[in-house]
Every structure is written in C-alpha cells, then in structure tokens.
C-alpha cells in the first residue's frame, strides 16, 4: 500500500496540484485515471484536470498536454508532497506580476490599491485542506487559518450554532474569470468593483478569508445579518482571530458583506 499523501494544494503560477483522492471524477475515463493516481494537475483558470500522476507515471487527461503553459513548473513542484515540512519545501507566495498586467489591460486604474485601500494579496505556494464547503468541494486555507476555522466551527457547534463555509481560497485566475463573465453580461468595471475586489486584491487569494453561511440560508446575501449565526460571529469570532472585513460604511467601496470573515494573526491591521 502506498503511503497517503498530505492533504495539500501545491500552487504554481498556472497549475494547481491536488491529492487525487480529493478531486471529483468527471466521467468514467477520468474516474479510472484518478483511481490509480496520487496527484492531479488542475488548470487554475478553469479548474480543468490536465493530468494524473501515480506509480505508472504521468497520464494526460486532455490532448496537447505537452504544450500546456506551466506544466514544467507544476511537475517540479510534485516533490513538495513528499516533503516532511511542505511549507518549508515550498515557502512563501507566488509572484503577482502577471495579475498586475491583466488588471491594466482591463482598465483598472493604476491607483486602485491606494484609492480602495485594498492591499494586493499574493497566492500561497502551499495551502492546507480545511474540510469541505457547503457544496462538498475541498476547502483550502493557509495552515493557521485552517486550524482557526476548525476551532471556530467546533466552538459554534458546541454553543448550538451551525456554521458552513461557502468558499475559502480563490486564485487570481478565478477572480479574473468572475470579471470576464460579468463583462460578458454587459456590466461595467465600476459596477463590478462594488461587489468584487479586483484580481489580486481579494482577501480570498491569501488563503485566510472565508465566506460563511448557515443551513437554510442562501449564500452571500445580506439577510445573513439577521441570523443567530451572524450574531454569534459578531460576539465570538474575534476570539479565534476572525474579523468582519466589509461592515457597513467601510472605506473600501465594497458593499456590506456580513458573510465575509478573514483570519489575521494577532496585531495585523485590517486588509494588511
């Protein structure tokens, strides 16, 4: 029996590496490939499975794999799964130059960070599995944020409150896709920026932010403010390092988001 891999997301600029056991199978052929694999390479911009890696080597899951941008960097990162301390094997964050270039191309003002007060968040090279979200998708966070989320959720449960994660880590490429889909629907940049931070400026990129909800309530709606879960978070989330990022009248131009909470180490200013 092969030893189990640590439950990590290993990040490279264009491709994510996931434990195969956490990847949903899309069709019978993919399911067979994943059944014998240890690691799956996923394209970040659309989540498509590119290849499965196991004892028999690399198995392409789409045509033209050799031409896929970022493939070499992803294969170089495979060794992180075998490291005893993955965060040491792949420390720090990924560079964000390509995101800045993409933002300029879509017309984002050069002074956006200054005028919005929203810092730029680079993507961690390694994220930890933090359970599953409401939709049974793997939830990825930085290691300390994952520990804090588990403690927060357990404390709430002991006090009669059920909390659900709606989403956690989100890549720069995914955020860019949100903007592209809204542009395609005819929305303008200023309108989108009222509800979505520009790519690179969402706290979700840093692996410490969570959108939270509770059973029976729709996701990411202002009515969450009137639930016992929100009242509990207001009273208790700070003890676990979580803060409400976008209260009413926040200086960032973002609408009130009672569902968006971010873990920060003690002493860290908001949006740092």
PDB file of C-alpha atoms in Angstrom:
ATOM      1  CA  UNK A   1       0.000   0.000   0.000  1.00  0.00           C
ATOM      2  CA  UNK A   2       1.330   3.441  -0.931  1.00  0.00           C
ATOM      3  CA  UNK A   3       1.621   5.958   1.924  1.00  0.00           C
ATOM      4  CA  UNK A   4      -1.136   8.574   1.956  1.00  0.00           C
ATOM      5  CA  UNK A   5      -0.184  11.984   0.661  1.00  0.00           C
ATOM      6  CA  UNK A   6      -0.639  15.019   2.891  1.00  0.00           C
ATOM      7  CA  UNK A   7      -3.842  16.915   2.144  1.00  0.00           C
ATOM      8  CA  UNK A   8      -2.301  19.905   0.409  1.00  0.00           C
ATOM      9  CA  UNK A   9      -2.889  22.181  -2.517  1.00  0.00           C
ATOM     10  CA  UNK A  10       0.518  22.926  -4.041  1.00  0.00           C
ATOM     11  CA  UNK A  11       0.392  26.114  -6.068  1.00  0.00           C
ATOM     12  CA  UNK A  12       2.270  27.149  -9.194  1.00  0.00           C
ATOM     13  CA  UNK A  13       1.525  30.186 -11.365  1.00  0.00           C
ATOM     14  CA  UNK A  14      -0.741  28.382 -13.843  1.00  0.00           C
ATOM     15  CA  UNK A  15      -1.387  24.905 -12.450  1.00  0.00           C
ATOM     16  CA  UNK A  16      -2.532  23.570  -9.064  1.00  0.00           C
ATOM     17  CA  UNK A  17      -1.551  20.168  -7.697  1.00  0.00           C
ATOM     18  CA  UNK A  18      -4.209  18.347  -5.654  1.00  0.00           C
ATOM     19  CA  UNK A  19      -4.278  14.949  -3.937  1.00  0.00           C
ATOM     20  CA  UNK A  20      -6.166  12.721  -6.358  1.00  0.00           C
ATOM     21  CA  UNK A  21      -8.402  11.480  -3.559  1.00  0.00           C
ATOM     22  CA  UNK A  22      -9.965  14.953  -3.270  1.00  0.00           C
ATOM     23  CA  UNK A  23     -10.611  15.515  -6.976  1.00  0.00           C
ATOM     24  CA  UNK A  24     -14.115  14.946  -8.330  1.00  0.00           C
ATOM     25  CA  UNK A  25     -14.246  12.494 -11.221  1.00  0.00           C
ATOM     26  CA  UNK A  26     -15.740  13.863 -14.408  1.00  0.00           C
ATOM     27  CA  UNK A  27     -16.694  10.872 -16.499  1.00  0.00           C
ATOM     28  CA  UNK A  28     -15.752   7.191 -16.374  1.00  0.00           C
ATOM     29  CA  UNK A  29     -12.379   7.562 -18.080  1.00  0.00           C
ATOM     30  CA  UNK A  30     -11.298  10.275 -15.642  1.00  0.00           C
ATOM     31  CA  UNK A  31     -12.551   8.231 -12.700  1.00  0.00           C
ATOM     32  CA  UNK A  32     -10.368   5.289 -13.772  1.00  0.00           C
ATOM     33  CA  UNK A  33      -7.344   7.544 -14.151  1.00  0.00           C
ATOM     34  CA  UNK A  34      -7.867   9.122 -10.739  1.00  0.00           C
ATOM     35  CA  UNK A  35      -8.352   5.745  -9.073  1.00  0.00           C
ATOM     36  CA  UNK A  36      -4.718   4.833  -9.763  1.00  0.00           C
ATOM     37  CA  UNK A  37      -3.234   8.289  -9.230  1.00  0.00           C
ATOM     38  CA  UNK A  38      -1.680  10.123  -6.314  1.00  0.00           C
ATOM     39  CA  UNK A  39      -1.699  13.689  -7.638  1.00  0.00           C
ATOM     40  CA  UNK A  40      -3.849  15.576 -10.139  1.00  0.00           C
ATOM     41  CA  UNK A  41      -2.705  18.633 -12.069  1.00  0.00           C
ATOM     42  CA  UNK A  42      -5.529  21.177 -12.473  1.00  0.00           C
ATOM     43  CA  UNK A  43      -5.517  24.256 -14.688  1.00  0.00           C
ATOM     44  CA  UNK A  44      -6.190  27.257 -12.453  1.00  0.00           C
ATOM     45  CA  UNK A  45      -8.167  29.432 -14.830  1.00  0.00           C
ATOM     46  CA  UNK A  46     -10.962  26.913 -15.337  1.00  0.00           C
ATOM     47  CA  UNK A  47     -10.311  24.025 -12.924  1.00  0.00           C
ATOM     48  CA  UNK A  48      -9.870  21.509 -15.745  1.00  0.00           C
ATOM     49  CA  UNK A  49      -7.970  18.305 -14.924  1.00  0.00           C
ATOM     50  CA  UNK A  50      -4.814  18.233 -17.021  1.00  0.00           C
ATOM     51  CA  UNK A  51      -3.059  15.044 -15.916  1.00  0.00           C
ATOM     52  CA  UNK A  52      -2.951  12.356 -13.243  1.00  0.00           C
ATOM     53  CA  UNK A  53       0.345  11.321 -11.695  1.00  0.00           C
ATOM     54  CA  UNK A  54       0.870   7.963  -9.999  1.00  0.00           C
ATOM     55  CA  UNK A  55       3.202   4.973  -9.776  1.00  0.00           C
ATOM     56  CA  UNK A  56       2.905   4.392 -13.529  1.00  0.00           C
ATOM     57  CA  UNK A  57       3.918   7.925 -14.362  1.00  0.00           C
ATOM     58  CA  UNK A  58       2.066  10.864 -15.875  1.00  0.00           C
ATOM     59  CA  UNK A  59      -1.251  10.183 -17.576  1.00  0.00           C
ATOM     60  CA  UNK A  60      -2.647  13.029 -19.705  1.00  0.00           C
ATOM     61  CA  UNK A  61      -6.328  13.818 -19.181  1.00  0.00           C
ATOM     62  CA  UNK A  62      -6.585  16.176 -22.133  1.00  0.00           C
ATOM     63  CA  UNK A  63      -4.971  16.431 -25.569  1.00  0.00           C
ATOM     64  CA  UNK A  64      -1.962  18.659 -26.088  1.00  0.00           C
ATOM     65  CA  UNK A  65      -0.708  18.321 -22.518  1.00  0.00           C
ATOM     66  CA  UNK A  66       2.926  18.880 -23.528  1.00  0.00           C
ATOM     67  CA  UNK A  67       2.018  22.359 -24.777  1.00  0.00           C
ATOM     68  CA  UNK A  68       0.146  23.346 -21.614  1.00  0.00           C
ATOM     69  CA  UNK A  69       1.594  26.557 -20.097  1.00  0.00           C
ATOM     70  CA  UNK A  70       3.082  26.000 -16.662  1.00  0.00           C
ATOM     71  CA  UNK A  71       3.369  22.207 -16.946  1.00  0.00           C
ATOM     72  CA  UNK A  72       7.110  22.114 -16.222  1.00  0.00           C
ATOM     73  CA  UNK A  73       6.792  24.272 -13.111  1.00  0.00           C
ATOM     74  CA  UNK A  74       3.956  22.066 -11.869  1.00  0.00           C
ATOM     75  CA  UNK A  75       5.982  18.881 -12.293  1.00  0.00           C
ATOM     76  CA  UNK A  76       8.901  20.497 -10.460  1.00  0.00           C
ATOM     77  CA  UNK A  77       6.542  21.126  -7.529  1.00  0.00           C
ATOM     78  CA  UNK A  78       5.495  17.477  -7.167  1.00  0.00           C
ATOM     79  CA  UNK A  79       8.306  16.865  -4.665  1.00  0.00           C
ATOM     80  CA  UNK A  80       6.545  19.113  -2.150  1.00  0.00           C
ATOM     81  CA  UNK A  81       4.084  16.294  -1.441  1.00  0.00           C
ATOM     82  CA  UNK A  82       6.927  14.068  -0.259  1.00  0.00           C
ATOM     83  CA  UNK A  83       8.479  16.714   1.978  1.00  0.00           C
ATOM     84  CA  UNK A  84       8.187  16.289   5.717  1.00  0.00           C
ATOM     85  CA  UNK A  85       7.521  20.022   6.114  1.00  0.00           C
ATOM     86  CA  UNK A  86       5.775  21.163   2.899  1.00  0.00           C
ATOM     87  CA  UNK A  87       5.668  24.848   3.863  1.00  0.00           C
ATOM     88  CA  UNK A  88       9.461  24.770   4.127  1.00  0.00           C
ATOM     89  CA  UNK A  89       9.822  22.890   0.845  1.00  0.00           C
ATOM     90  CA  UNK A  90       7.673  25.484  -0.959  1.00  0.00           C
ATOM     91  CA  UNK A  91       7.823  28.615   1.189  1.00  0.00           C
ATOM     92  CA  UNK A  92       6.185  31.956   0.701  1.00  0.00           C
ATOM     93  CA  UNK A  93       3.968  33.129  -2.093  1.00  0.00           C
ATOM     94  CA  UNK A  94       3.810  33.263  -5.883  1.00  0.00           C
ATOM     95  CA  UNK A  95       4.794  36.430  -7.764  1.00  0.00           C
ATOM     96  CA  UNK A  96       1.916  38.576  -8.974  1.00  0.00           C
ATOM     97  CA  UNK A  97       3.328  40.464 -11.959  1.00  0.00           C
ATOM     98  CA  UNK A  98       1.010  38.787 -14.464  1.00  0.00           C
ATOM     99  CA  UNK A  99      -2.029  39.827 -12.421  1.00  0.00           C
ATOM    100  CA  UNK A 100      -0.995  43.486 -12.469  1.00  0.00           C
ATOM    101  CA  UNK A 101      -0.568  43.310 -16.248  1.00  0.00           C
ATOM    102  CA  UNK A 102      -4.005  41.735 -16.671  1.00  0.00           C
ATOM    103  CA  UNK A 103      -5.623  44.374 -14.466  1.00  0.00           C
ATOM    104  CA  UNK A 104      -4.093  47.160 -16.515  1.00  0.00           C
ATOM    105  CA  UNK A 105      -5.388  45.541 -19.699  1.00  0.00           C
ATOM    106  CA  UNK A 106      -8.971  45.523 -18.379  1.00  0.00           C
ATOM    107  CA  UNK A 107      -8.744  49.205 -17.457  1.00  0.00           C
ATOM    108  CA  UNK A 108      -8.154  49.072 -13.694  1.00  0.00           C
ATOM    109  CA  UNK A 109      -6.806  52.473 -12.576  1.00  0.00           C
ATOM    110  CA  UNK A 110      -3.148  52.458 -11.557  1.00  0.00           C
ATOM    111  CA  UNK A 111      -4.041  53.935  -8.170  1.00  0.00           C
ATOM    112  CA  UNK A 112      -6.723  51.312  -7.402  1.00  0.00           C
ATOM    113  CA  UNK A 113      -4.889  49.918  -4.358  1.00  0.00           C
ATOM    114  CA  UNK A 114      -4.425  53.408  -2.923  1.00  0.00           C
ATOM    115  CA  UNK A 115      -7.945  54.683  -3.554  1.00  0.00           C
ATOM    116  CA  UNK A 116      -9.696  51.482  -2.471  1.00  0.00           C
ATOM    117  CA  UNK A 117      -7.458  50.733   0.492  1.00  0.00           C
ATOM    118  CA  UNK A 118      -7.382  47.075  -0.615  1.00  0.00           C
ATOM    119  CA  UNK A 119      -3.953  45.512  -0.387  1.00  0.00           C
ATOM    120  CA  UNK A 120      -2.568  43.149  -3.010  1.00  0.00           C
ATOM    121  CA  UNK A 121      -2.664  39.507  -1.857  1.00  0.00           C
ATOM    122  CA  UNK A 122      -0.205  37.057  -3.374  1.00  0.00           C
ATOM    123  CA  UNK A 123      -1.148  33.385  -3.548  1.00  0.00           C
ATOM    124  CA  UNK A 124       0.451  30.986  -1.037  1.00  0.00           C
ATOM    125  CA  UNK A 125       2.615  28.249  -2.514  1.00  0.00           C
ATOM    126  CA  UNK A 126       1.063  25.684  -0.166  1.00  0.00           C
ATOM    127  CA  UNK A 127      -2.459  25.531   1.276  1.00  0.00           C
ATOM    128  CA  UNK A 128      -3.940  23.046   3.721  1.00  0.00           C
ATOM    129  CA  UNK A 129      -7.158  21.074   3.427  1.00  0.00           C
ATOM    130  CA  UNK A 130      -9.714  22.538   5.855  1.00  0.00           C
ATOM    131  CA  UNK A 131     -12.622  20.174   5.254  1.00  0.00           C
ATOM    132  CA  UNK A 132     -15.358  20.709   2.704  1.00  0.00           C
ATOM    133  CA  UNK A 133     -17.626  23.619   1.996  1.00  0.00           C
ATOM    134  CA  UNK A 134     -21.414  23.632   1.716  1.00  0.00           C
ATOM    135  CA  UNK A 135     -21.186  22.190  -1.797  1.00  0.00           C
ATOM    136  CA  UNK A 136     -18.821  19.353  -0.767  1.00  0.00           C
ATOM    137  CA  UNK A 137     -15.894  20.993  -2.509  1.00  0.00           C
ATOM    138  CA  UNK A 138     -12.473  20.834  -0.832  1.00  0.00           C
ATOM    139  CA  UNK A 139     -11.845  23.943   1.247  1.00  0.00           C
ATOM    140  CA  UNK A 140      -8.267  25.269   1.110  1.00  0.00           C
ATOM    141  CA  UNK A 141      -6.688  27.703   3.577  1.00  0.00           C
ATOM    142  CA  UNK A 142      -3.284  28.582   4.986  1.00  0.00           C
ATOM    143  CA  UNK A 143      -2.381  26.205   7.794  1.00  0.00           C
ATOM    144  CA  UNK A 144      -3.040  28.615  10.724  1.00  0.00           C
ATOM    145  CA  UNK A 145      -6.309  29.818   9.181  1.00  0.00           C
ATOM    146  CA  UNK A 146      -7.411  26.199   8.687  1.00  0.00           C
ATOM    147  CA  UNK A 147      -6.756  25.452  12.351  1.00  0.00           C
ATOM    148  CA  UNK A 148      -8.620  28.583  13.412  1.00  0.00           C
ATOM    149  CA  UNK A 149     -11.600  27.749  11.193  1.00  0.00           C
ATOM    150  CA  UNK A 150     -11.909  24.249  12.665  1.00  0.00           C
ATOM    151  CA  UNK A 151     -11.757  25.677  16.190  1.00  0.00           C
ATOM    152  CA  UNK A 152     -14.318  28.379  15.352  1.00  0.00           C
ATOM    153  CA  UNK A 153     -16.748  25.928  13.796  1.00  0.00           C
ATOM    154  CA  UNK A 154     -16.427  23.464  16.689  1.00  0.00           C
ATOM    155  CA  UNK A 155     -16.976  26.198  19.288  1.00  0.00           C
ATOM    156  CA  UNK A 156     -20.070  27.403  17.444  1.00  0.00           C
ATOM    157  CA  UNK A 157     -21.441  23.856  17.235  1.00  0.00           C
ATOM    158  CA  UNK A 158     -20.954  23.350  20.983  1.00  0.00           C
ATOM    159  CA  UNK A 159     -22.979  26.522  21.551  1.00  0.00           C
ATOM    160  CA  UNK A 160     -25.799  25.455  19.261  1.00  0.00           C
ATOM    161  CA  UNK A 161     -24.792  27.347  16.097  1.00  0.00           C
ATOM    162  CA  UNK A 162     -24.127  25.611  12.784  1.00  0.00           C
ATOM    163  CA  UNK A 163     -21.635  27.371  10.515  1.00  0.00           C
ATOM    164  CA  UNK A 164     -20.927  26.406   6.916  1.00  0.00           C
ATOM    165  CA  UNK A 165     -18.068  27.538   4.728  1.00  0.00           C
ATOM    166  CA  UNK A 166     -19.292  28.813   1.375  1.00  0.00           C
ATOM    167  CA  UNK A 167     -15.819  29.378  -0.057  1.00  0.00           C
ATOM    168  CA  UNK A 168     -12.206  29.810   1.017  1.00  0.00           C
ATOM    169  CA  UNK A 169      -9.068  30.219  -1.091  1.00  0.00           C
ATOM    170  CA  UNK A 170      -9.636  31.593  -4.560  1.00  0.00           C
ATOM    171  CA  UNK A 171      -6.916  32.030  -7.183  1.00  0.00           C
ATOM    172  CA  UNK A 172      -6.128  35.203  -9.107  1.00  0.00           C
ATOM    173  CA  UNK A 173      -7.167  33.393 -12.287  1.00  0.00           C
ATOM    174  CA  UNK A 174     -10.564  32.503 -10.827  1.00  0.00           C
ATOM    175  CA  UNK A 175     -11.140  36.112  -9.772  1.00  0.00           C
ATOM    176  CA  UNK A 176     -10.275  37.305 -13.257  1.00  0.00           C
ATOM    177  CA  UNK A 177     -12.848  34.857 -14.608  1.00  0.00           C
ATOM    178  CA  UNK A 178     -15.542  36.474 -12.424  1.00  0.00           C
ATOM    179  CA  UNK A 179     -14.791  39.816 -14.053  1.00  0.00           C
ATOM    180  CA  UNK A 180     -14.742  38.357 -17.552  1.00  0.00           C
ATOM    181  CA  UNK A 181     -18.125  36.685 -17.084  1.00  0.00           C
ATOM    182  CA  UNK A 182     -19.650  39.902 -15.763  1.00  0.00           C
ATOM    183  CA  UNK A 183     -18.156  41.929 -18.613  1.00  0.00           C
ATOM    184  CA  UNK A 184     -19.783  39.435 -20.989  1.00  0.00           C
ATOM    185  CA  UNK A 185     -23.156  40.165 -19.343  1.00  0.00           C
ATOM    186  CA  UNK A 186     -22.712  43.869 -20.058  1.00  0.00           C
ATOM    187  CA  UNK A 187     -21.646  45.102 -16.616  1.00  0.00           C
ATOM    188  CA  UNK A 188     -19.111  47.906 -16.388  1.00  0.00           C
ATOM    189  CA  UNK A 189     -15.886  47.862 -14.389  1.00  0.00           C
ATOM    190  CA  UNK A 190     -17.062  50.349 -11.747  1.00  0.00           C
ATOM    191  CA  UNK A 191     -20.242  48.337 -11.162  1.00  0.00           C
ATOM    192  CA  UNK A 192     -18.334  45.084 -10.733  1.00  0.00           C
ATOM    193  CA  UNK A 193     -15.859  46.652  -8.325  1.00  0.00           C
ATOM    194  CA  UNK A 194     -18.678  47.483  -5.925  1.00  0.00           C
ATOM    195  CA  UNK A 195     -19.182  43.795  -5.196  1.00  0.00           C
ATOM    196  CA  UNK A 196     -15.913  42.172  -6.273  1.00  0.00           C
ATOM    197  CA  UNK A 197     -12.367  43.208  -5.438  1.00  0.00           C
ATOM    198  CA  UNK A 198     -10.061  43.445  -8.439  1.00  0.00           C
ATOM    199  CA  UNK A 199      -7.973  40.346  -9.206  1.00  0.00           C
ATOM    200  CA  UNK A 200      -5.144  40.215  -6.702  1.00  0.00           C
ATOM    201  CA  UNK A 201      -6.990  42.383  -4.180  1.00  0.00           C
ATOM    202  CA  UNK A 202      -9.470  39.843  -2.817  1.00  0.00           C
ATOM    203  CA  UNK A 203      -8.653  38.519   0.638  1.00  0.00           C
ATOM    204  CA  UNK A 204      -9.587  35.067  -0.660  1.00  0.00           C
ATOM    205  CA  UNK A 205      -6.315  34.966  -2.633  1.00  0.00           C
ATOM    206  CA  UNK A 206      -4.251  34.949   0.538  1.00  0.00           C
ATOM    207  CA  UNK A 207      -5.812  31.779   1.925  1.00  0.00           C
ATOM    208  CA  UNK A 208      -7.130  33.349   5.138  1.00  0.00           C
ATOM    209  CA  UNK A 209     -10.638  34.519   4.149  1.00  0.00           C
ATOM    210  CA  UNK A 210     -13.896  32.599   4.348  1.00  0.00           C
ATOM    211  CA  UNK A 211     -17.398  33.272   3.140  1.00  0.00           C
ATOM    212  CA  UNK A 212     -19.647  31.800   5.832  1.00  0.00           C
ATOM    213  CA  UNK A 213     -23.278  30.811   5.997  1.00  0.00           C
ATOM    214  CA  UNK A 214     -25.657  28.569   7.906  1.00  0.00           C
ATOM    215  CA  UNK A 215     -28.126  25.838   6.925  1.00  0.00           C
ATOM    216  CA  UNK A 216     -31.310  27.082   5.325  1.00  0.00           C
ATOM    217  CA  UNK A 217     -29.898  30.460   4.323  1.00  0.00           C
ATOM    218  CA  UNK A 218     -28.870  31.381   0.756  1.00  0.00           C
ATOM    219  CA  UNK A 219     -25.160  32.082   0.283  1.00  0.00           C
ATOM    220  CA  UNK A 220     -23.625  35.554   0.283  1.00  0.00           C
ATOM    221  CA  UNK A 221     -26.771  37.578   0.928  1.00  0.00           C
ATOM    222  CA  UNK A 222     -27.223  40.499   3.301  1.00  0.00           C
ATOM    223  CA  UNK A 223     -30.055  38.712   5.138  1.00  0.00           C
ATOM    224  CA  UNK A 224     -27.375  36.573   6.815  1.00  0.00           C
ATOM    225  CA  UNK A 225     -27.020  39.576   9.153  1.00  0.00           C
ATOM    226  CA  UNK A 226     -30.303  38.616  10.825  1.00  0.00           C
ATOM    227  CA  UNK A 227     -29.369  35.021  11.675  1.00  0.00           C
ATOM    228  CA  UNK A 228     -28.231  33.656  15.045  1.00  0.00           C
ATOM    229  CA  UNK A 229     -25.053  32.522  13.264  1.00  0.00           C
ATOM    230  CA  UNK A 230     -24.113  36.113  12.427  1.00  0.00           C
ATOM    231  CA  UNK A 231     -24.878  37.270  15.965  1.00  0.00           C
ATOM    232  CA  UNK A 232     -22.619  34.514  17.287  1.00  0.00           C
ATOM    233  CA  UNK A 233     -19.829  35.512  14.899  1.00  0.00           C
ATOM    234  CA  UNK A 234     -20.104  39.129  15.949  1.00  0.00           C
ATOM    235  CA  UNK A 235     -19.685  38.115  19.585  1.00  0.00           C
ATOM    236  CA  UNK A 236     -17.165  35.284  19.312  1.00  0.00           C
ATOM    237  CA  UNK A 237     -15.247  35.243  16.017  1.00  0.00           C
ATOM    238  CA  UNK A 238     -12.647  37.719  17.249  1.00  0.00           C
ATOM    239  CA  UNK A 239     -11.507  35.263  19.915  1.00  0.00           C
ATOM    240  CA  UNK A 240     -10.421  32.939  17.089  1.00  0.00           C
ATOM    241  CA  UNK A 241      -8.694  35.643  15.031  1.00  0.00           C
ATOM    242  CA  UNK A 242     -11.510  36.274  12.527  1.00  0.00           C
ATOM    243  CA  UNK A 243     -12.748  39.756  11.654  1.00  0.00           C
ATOM    244  CA  UNK A 244     -15.615  41.037   9.522  1.00  0.00           C
ATOM    245  CA  UNK A 245     -13.893  42.552   6.515  1.00  0.00           C
ATOM    246  CA  UNK A 246     -16.608  44.703   4.963  1.00  0.00           C
ATOM    247  CA  UNK A 247     -19.015  46.221   7.501  1.00  0.00           C
ATOM    248  CA  UNK A 248     -21.492  48.898   6.500  1.00  0.00           C
ATOM    249  CA  UNK A 249     -19.820  52.131   5.524  1.00  0.00           C
ATOM    250  CA  UNK A 250     -16.419  50.503   5.036  1.00  0.00           C
ATOM    251  CA  UNK A 251     -13.810  52.747   3.381  1.00  0.00           C
ATOM    252  CA  UNK A 252     -13.110  50.332   0.516  1.00  0.00           C
ATOM    253  CA  UNK A 253     -16.228  50.941  -1.565  1.00  0.00           C
ATOM    254  CA  UNK A 254     -17.361  47.324  -1.076  1.00  0.00           C
ATOM    255  CA  UNK A 255     -20.996  46.626  -0.217  1.00  0.00           C
ATOM    256  CA  UNK A 256     -21.793  45.296   3.262  1.00  0.00           C
ATOM    257  CA  UNK A 257     -20.807  41.609   3.389  1.00  0.00           C
ATOM    258  CA  UNK A 258     -21.922  40.016   6.664  1.00  0.00           C
ATOM    259  CA  UNK A 259     -20.737  36.640   5.344  1.00  0.00           C
ATOM    260  CA  UNK A 260     -17.074  37.565   4.654  1.00  0.00           C
ATOM    261  CA  UNK A 261     -14.660  36.918   7.533  1.00  0.00           C
ATOM    262  CA  UNK A 262     -10.881  36.876   7.459  1.00  0.00           C
ATOM    263  CA  UNK A 263      -8.375  35.334   9.845  1.00  0.00           C
ATOM    264  CA  UNK A 264      -5.415  37.507  10.731  1.00  0.00           C
ATOM    265  CA  UNK A 265      -2.506  36.901  13.098  1.00  0.00           C
ATOM    266  CA  UNK A 266      -2.682  38.943  16.310  1.00  0.00           C
ATOM    267  CA  UNK A 267      -1.601  42.521  15.759  1.00  0.00           C
ATOM    268  CA  UNK A 268      -2.222  42.516  11.993  1.00  0.00           C
ATOM    269  CA  UNK A 269      -4.155  45.584  10.763  1.00  0.00           C
ATOM    270  CA  UNK A 270      -7.238  45.064   8.632  1.00  0.00           C
ATOM    271  CA  UNK A 271      -6.559  44.294   4.952  1.00  0.00           C
ATOM    272  CA  UNK A 272      -2.805  44.096   5.548  1.00  0.00           C
TER     273      UNK A 272
END
